[in-house]
Amino acid sequence: MTETKDNIETEKNTLFKYYSKDNIIKYGDIVIAYVTPQSMSSFKVEKGGIYNNRCGSYKHDDIVGKKWGTKIATHTGRGFIYILHPTPELWTNVLPHRTQILYLPDISFISMNLNLKPGDNVIETGTGSGSFSHSIARSILPTGHLYTFEFHEERSKRVRQEFLEHGLEDIITIQCRDASKGFGLKDCIDAVFLDLPAPWDAIPHTIECFKQNKIGKICCFSPCIEQVQRSCASLHKNKFINIRMFEVLTKPYEVRSFSYKPIPEIKLNNNDDIMEVVEPTQTTAIELEPSKVFNLTVSRSATSVRGHTSYLTFADYPKFNDLM
Amino acid sequence: MSNIKEQKKSIEDFNVVDKENYMAPNAYIYVLLPSGNSKIVQLKPNCNISLGKFGSFKANSIIGKPYGITYEIVNKNDIKLYKNYTFFDDFDIDGEVTTINNKDLNDTQTSQKLSHQEIEQLKKELLKGEKNSENVIQTVLDNSVTFEAKTEFAKAKYIKRKEKKFTKIFTPLKPTAKLLCEYYLEIKPSKIRELRIDTLSQMMTLANVHAQSNYMVVEDIQGLLLGAVLERTGRIGKVLAIHEHSQFNGNILPSFNFDEKEFNESVMTYSWDRLLNPEPFKQDKLELERVIKYLETTPKEEINEKLVMKKERYIKRIAEGEKIQNFINENKFDGLLIASGFNTIDVIEKLKPYIGGSRAIVAYSPYKETLLETYNYLRNSPEFVNAQITESWMREHQAKKGRFHPLMSMSGSGGFLISAIRVYNTPNIQPISSAIVANKLKRKREALEKLENEPQKKVTNIEESSESVETPNTN
């Protein structure tokens, strides 16, 4: 048993290039331990390693050789986890939150509006926790490149390490740099994403980065309307066009089953004069019309949902210097 | 001057290598018009392309040029570069909120001195190229009684509006999933099941669509979803589209301008009939045998040419189909995306064996009600985790200096998505939460049964049948 496991090579884990035909978990893989949507964490599978959660502990050696998505029991058999393959979004759920992160509707909408696709070259700043960097990398691989800039030195070091562990070093270049001083890139960028407290400082520097003879795409991500106003002014001043601003959110729904309460019925007794109020119990109501009481599937949005993340400002820079 | 006949050009006369960024002959283009409207047209060489009241232009004049440049139509159908890029943009038309008010403006029909006929005449002259748009706008302004009384902001807004009405400019853009989604939502929403761009974008993320992976797509929205997946995978990796009837209906697909070779290598279309049939090619093979037998036994001069072609067609069809079937048998897919009129539960039930572990499924519906039972199904299935239903919400804001506010009208709903992750159940582990859920369900089922078979049956011991359950560790 252990012999076959040793035969499974310890390969360098890559978040995206992992997908071997047999779909098997190997030593060195980073996995997501899924308990519930609210309770997930990640760890790296190592020889002899133990993963603990509140239900008990799990031996890494039990996981190796299993298919992704397999349910794994604790060694006592009392609790279980599902071993999921990390995606950028699952990773977002488990990463140590060092900064505010982007949520799925924003990630999706930005990627679509910047028209991210394999082969694109993208600038992102600031890197933050590297959450969106993973999503961008996913969309532009295998031939695209992400240049991400983080002002905070300690943070950039930590994220660089993370990219390395996830096998993303060929796709992502991270630099510790103040974006308001420029990016040091020329005529090679398809799209720019600015998640900065003062995007207007960086906007003028993006122009030289964009590819020639193409419309360069930009997105500014700011939580406050005052930031949006200053960004828009800067975009306009720097001759960006089609300035449009959006908010996107998703509303999660809870699904329940619902049964109506029956109205009390009044029945006449044998003796016509005396009336009796029959308080229907659940059972009597079911006896009457079972279909009406059961099987009503209803849904409602949660009492408290996310109401605002950030404003998304998009604009185009037509860079046709050669032709004009 | 326009009578001089231009030399006819064929596709080979245009040398367009970078079809991603430059307009190739016969490519589809998305034409953005000053009115904010848009049009999708094919650039057939030597053809004239009409933009309705904005005039027309020759396809040859823009083939080979990059996407995204703005042109103005001059004379009858000539074009020149339009350099005033801020045209589309009225960000700071005197942003100050002034104190001038509208107390002297009355709602009458007399503020424009030009009659309807006179304005129509101006439009005709403009279209013929006898007048340019600036003349026309100036004439309209000169004849407006109330124009001078307007605030600077209102004046600028008025001019902008007239410009958008009379200026003959257009911008050819590369049709992307985003533009096509917006376009069809505007003109034929039911054709794409009212799928909105933010919802489509979320499907790409939820299914983790990226290059070097294989996806399964079930859609009947004219190929919009398939096209969006192909755009995101860059045609690197396979996409299997399952369809009803004899072939996949992808009316929108040509507009994506995918390279034919890339497209054919990446896309497999397969019918439900074949997929669900344990012997998908039995019928075709029998038919082929019959044809071959006939051809062998009939003298050569009596053979119909069509029948030989039919034989070839069968051979090709079986070969292609078997290739797909082999791919399906040998590979697990990295995601399932659904936007169809089928019952989502049925689709998931039928296709889940083909979806790899830890891979996502995502289904779209314009109606939440159609997804509620799917949600219950996914929640109770041991083969799925992380099931969720979401509705997408999107709001655009006016972004103008000093006048930021949400737009006065918005889309009421972007529709609903249901998503979940496929997992492998290990039946002998049944602890904690799932045991509790299972017990709950069991009790419910038994309660129902009890009601149906009133009244004699007793509830059987719940613990009895699930012996493997360890003491539930309630948290």
PDB file of N, CA and C in Angstrom, chain B residues 71-109:
ATOM      1  N   TYR B  71     -14.382  56.713 -37.112  1.00  0.00           N
ATOM      2  CA  TYR B  71     -14.376  57.329 -38.440  1.00  0.00           C
ATOM      3  C   TYR B  71     -15.588  58.229 -38.602  1.00  0.00           C
ATOM      4  N   GLU B  72     -15.442  59.206 -39.507  1.00  0.00           N
ATOM      5  CA  GLU B  72     -16.576  60.035 -39.877  1.00  0.00           C
ATOM      6  C   GLU B  72     -16.896  59.770 -41.340  1.00  0.00           C
ATOM      7  N   ILE B  73     -18.194  59.671 -41.624  1.00  0.00           N
ATOM      8  CA  ILE B  73     -18.594  59.476 -43.015  1.00  0.00           C
ATOM      9  C   ILE B  73     -18.691  60.847 -43.671  1.00  0.00           C
ATOM     10  N   VAL B  74     -17.934  61.041 -44.752  1.00  0.00           N
ATOM     11  CA  VAL B  74     -17.991  62.319 -45.462  1.00  0.00           C
ATOM     12  C   VAL B  74     -18.476  62.056 -46.887  1.00  0.00           C
ATOM     13  N   ASN B  75     -18.986  63.117 -47.497  1.00  0.00           N
ATOM     14  CA  ASN B  75     -19.592  62.988 -48.823  1.00  0.00           C
ATOM     15  C   ASN B  75     -20.621  61.857 -48.777  1.00  0.00           C
ATOM     16  N   LYS B  76     -20.591  61.021 -49.805  1.00  0.00           N
ATOM     17  CA  LYS B  76     -21.633  59.993 -49.812  1.00  0.00           C
ATOM     18  C   LYS B  76     -21.247  58.781 -48.953  1.00  0.00           C
ATOM     19  N   ASN B  77     -20.154  58.142 -49.321  1.00  0.00           N
ATOM     20  CA  ASN B  77     -19.768  56.999 -48.493  1.00  0.00           C
ATOM     21  C   ASN B  77     -18.253  56.873 -48.318  1.00  0.00           C
ATOM     22  N   ASP B  78     -17.585  58.025 -48.308  1.00  0.00           N
ATOM     23  CA  ASP B  78     -16.164  58.011 -47.980  1.00  0.00           C
ATOM     24  C   ASP B  78     -16.017  58.175 -46.474  1.00  0.00           C
ATOM     25  N   ILE B  79     -14.860  57.747 -45.962  1.00  0.00           N
ATOM     26  CA  ILE B  79     -14.650  57.927 -44.524  1.00  0.00           C
ATOM     27  C   ILE B  79     -13.320  58.615 -44.256  1.00  0.00           C
ATOM     28  N   LYS B  80     -13.240  59.316 -43.133  1.00  0.00           N
ATOM     29  CA  LYS B  80     -11.963  59.854 -42.684  1.00  0.00           C
ATOM     30  C   LYS B  80     -11.848  59.653 -41.182  1.00  0.00           C
ATOM     31  N   LEU B  81     -10.619  59.660 -40.683  1.00  0.00           N
ATOM     32  CA  LEU B  81     -10.410  59.462 -39.246  1.00  0.00           C
ATOM     33  C   LEU B  81     -11.104  60.570 -38.480  1.00  0.00           C
ATOM     34  N   TYR B  82     -11.708  60.213 -37.381  1.00  0.00           N
ATOM     35  CA  TYR B  82     -12.358  61.199 -36.538  1.00  0.00           C
ATOM     36  C   TYR B  82     -11.530  61.321 -35.270  1.00  0.00           C
ATOM     37  N   LYS B  83     -10.861  62.458 -35.138  1.00  0.00           N
ATOM     38  CA  LYS B  83      -9.859  62.535 -34.073  1.00  0.00           C
ATOM     39  C   LYS B  83     -10.412  63.063 -32.748  1.00  0.00           C
ATOM     40  N   ASN B  84     -11.612  63.628 -32.813  1.00  0.00           N
ATOM     41  CA  ASN B  84     -12.178  64.206 -31.609  1.00  0.00           C
ATOM     42  C   ASN B  84     -12.740  63.105 -30.710  1.00  0.00           C
ATOM     43  N   TYR B  85     -11.830  62.429 -29.998  1.00  0.00           N
ATOM     44  CA  TYR B  85     -12.236  61.260 -29.246  1.00  0.00           C
ATOM     45  C   TYR B  85     -13.163  61.563 -28.077  1.00  0.00           C
ATOM     46  N   THR B  86     -13.121  62.812 -27.621  1.00  0.00           N
ATOM     47  CA  THR B  86     -13.963  63.140 -26.470  1.00  0.00           C
ATOM     48  C   THR B  86     -15.431  63.236 -26.890  1.00  0.00           C
ATOM     49  N   PHE B  87     -15.682  63.014 -28.172  1.00  0.00           N
ATOM     50  CA  PHE B  87     -17.051  63.141 -28.659  1.00  0.00           C
ATOM     51  C   PHE B  87     -18.052  62.324 -27.865  1.00  0.00           C
ATOM     52  N   PHE B  88     -17.672  61.059 -27.602  1.00  0.00           N
ATOM     53  CA  PHE B  88     -18.619  60.171 -26.927  1.00  0.00           C
ATOM     54  C   PHE B  88     -18.815  60.537 -25.464  1.00  0.00           C
ATOM     55  N   ASP B  89     -18.022  61.475 -25.033  1.00  0.00           N
ATOM     56  CA  ASP B  89     -17.842  61.644 -23.617  1.00  0.00           C
ATOM     57  C   ASP B  89     -18.218  63.074 -23.254  1.00  0.00           C
ATOM     58  N   ASP B  90     -19.139  63.270 -22.357  1.00  0.00           N
ATOM     59  CA  ASP B  90     -19.490  64.634 -21.958  1.00  0.00           C
ATOM     60  C   ASP B  90     -19.263  64.795 -20.463  1.00  0.00           C
ATOM     61  N   PHE B  91     -18.087  64.389 -20.024  1.00  0.00           N
ATOM     62  CA  PHE B  91     -17.804  64.369 -18.590  1.00  0.00           C
ATOM     63  C   PHE B  91     -17.945  65.741 -17.941  1.00  0.00           C
ATOM     64  N   ASP B  92     -17.272  66.736 -18.507  1.00  0.00           N
ATOM     65  CA  ASP B  92     -17.304  68.021 -17.788  1.00  0.00           C
ATOM     66  C   ASP B  92     -17.940  69.127 -18.608  1.00  0.00           C
ATOM     67  N   ILE B  93     -19.127  68.888 -19.114  1.00  0.00           N
ATOM     68  CA  ILE B  93     -19.830  69.978 -19.766  1.00  0.00           C
ATOM     69  C   ILE B  93     -20.248  70.961 -18.679  1.00  0.00           C
ATOM     70  N   ASP B  94     -19.341  71.856 -18.381  1.00  0.00           N
ATOM     71  CA  ASP B  94     -19.500  72.832 -17.297  1.00  0.00           C
ATOM     72  C   ASP B  94     -20.162  72.223 -16.068  1.00  0.00           C
ATOM     73  N   GLY B  95     -19.344  71.604 -15.292  1.00  0.00           N
ATOM     74  CA  GLY B  95     -19.854  70.827 -14.180  1.00  0.00           C
ATOM     75  C   GLY B  95     -20.521  71.583 -13.045  1.00  0.00           C
ATOM     76  N   GLU B  96     -20.285  72.899 -12.943  1.00  0.00           N
ATOM     77  CA  GLU B  96     -20.822  73.598 -11.779  1.00  0.00           C
ATOM     78  C   GLU B  96     -22.342  73.553 -11.774  1.00  0.00           C
ATOM     79  N   VAL B  97     -22.887  73.272 -10.635  1.00  0.00           N
ATOM     80  CA  VAL B  97     -24.342  73.306 -10.502  1.00  0.00           C
ATOM     81  C   VAL B  97     -24.715  74.768 -10.302  1.00  0.00           C
ATOM     82  N   THR B  98     -25.404  75.359 -11.293  1.00  0.00           N
ATOM     83  CA  THR B  98     -25.649  76.802 -11.254  1.00  0.00           C
ATOM     84  C   THR B  98     -26.967  77.123 -10.570  1.00  0.00           C
ATOM     85  N   THR B  99     -27.180  78.420 -10.401  1.00  0.00           N
ATOM     86  CA  THR B  99     -28.409  78.846  -9.721  1.00  0.00           C
ATOM     87  C   THR B  99     -29.514  79.196 -10.715  1.00  0.00           C
ATOM     88  N   ILE B 100     -29.124  79.234 -12.028  1.00  0.00           N
ATOM     89  CA  ILE B 100     -30.162  79.509 -13.026  1.00  0.00           C
ATOM     90  C   ILE B 100     -31.190  78.381 -12.972  1.00  0.00           C
ATOM     91  N   ASN B 101     -32.443  78.777 -12.963  1.00  0.00           N
ATOM     92  CA  ASN B 101     -33.444  77.720 -12.881  1.00  0.00           C
ATOM     93  C   ASN B 101     -34.359  77.748 -14.095  1.00  0.00           C
ATOM     94  N   ASN B 102     -35.361  76.914 -14.063  1.00  0.00           N
ATOM     95  CA  ASN B 102     -36.193  76.768 -15.260  1.00  0.00           C
ATOM     96  C   ASN B 102     -37.528  77.492 -15.142  1.00  0.00           C
ATOM     97  N   LYS B 103     -37.579  78.541 -14.280  1.00  0.00           N
ATOM     98  CA  LYS B 103     -38.892  79.160 -14.055  1.00  0.00           C
ATOM     99  C   LYS B 103     -39.441  79.855 -15.296  1.00  0.00           C
ATOM    100  N   ASP B 104     -38.533  80.282 -16.228  1.00  0.00           N
ATOM    101  CA  ASP B 104     -39.023  80.955 -17.427  1.00  0.00           C
ATOM    102  C   ASP B 104     -39.205  80.025 -18.615  1.00  0.00           C
ATOM    103  N   LEU B 105     -38.877  78.769 -18.415  1.00  0.00           N
ATOM    104  CA  LEU B 105     -39.023  77.832 -19.534  1.00  0.00           C
ATOM    105  C   LEU B 105     -40.425  77.247 -19.516  1.00  0.00           C
ATOM    106  N   ASN B 106     -41.110  77.408 -20.618  1.00  0.00           N
ATOM    107  CA  ASN B 106     -42.464  76.873 -20.684  1.00  0.00           C
ATOM    108  C   ASN B 106     -42.528  75.684 -21.620  1.00  0.00           C
ATOM    109  N   ASP B 107     -43.400  74.798 -21.288  1.00  0.00           N
ATOM    110  CA  ASP B 107     -43.520  73.564 -22.051  1.00  0.00           C
ATOM    111  C   ASP B 107     -44.424  73.788 -23.265  1.00  0.00           C
ATOM    112  N   THR B 108     -43.844  74.341 -24.327  1.00  0.00           N
ATOM    113  CA  THR B 108     -44.651  74.570 -25.525  1.00  0.00           C
ATOM    114  C   THR B 108     -43.989  73.907 -26.710  1.00  0.00           C
ATOM    115  N   GLN B 109     -44.690  73.886 -27.795  1.00  0.00           N
ATOM    116  CA  GLN B 109     -44.145  73.282 -29.011  1.00  0.00           C
ATOM    117  C   GLN B 109     -43.491  74.340 -29.893  1.00  0.00           C
TER     118      GLN B 109
END
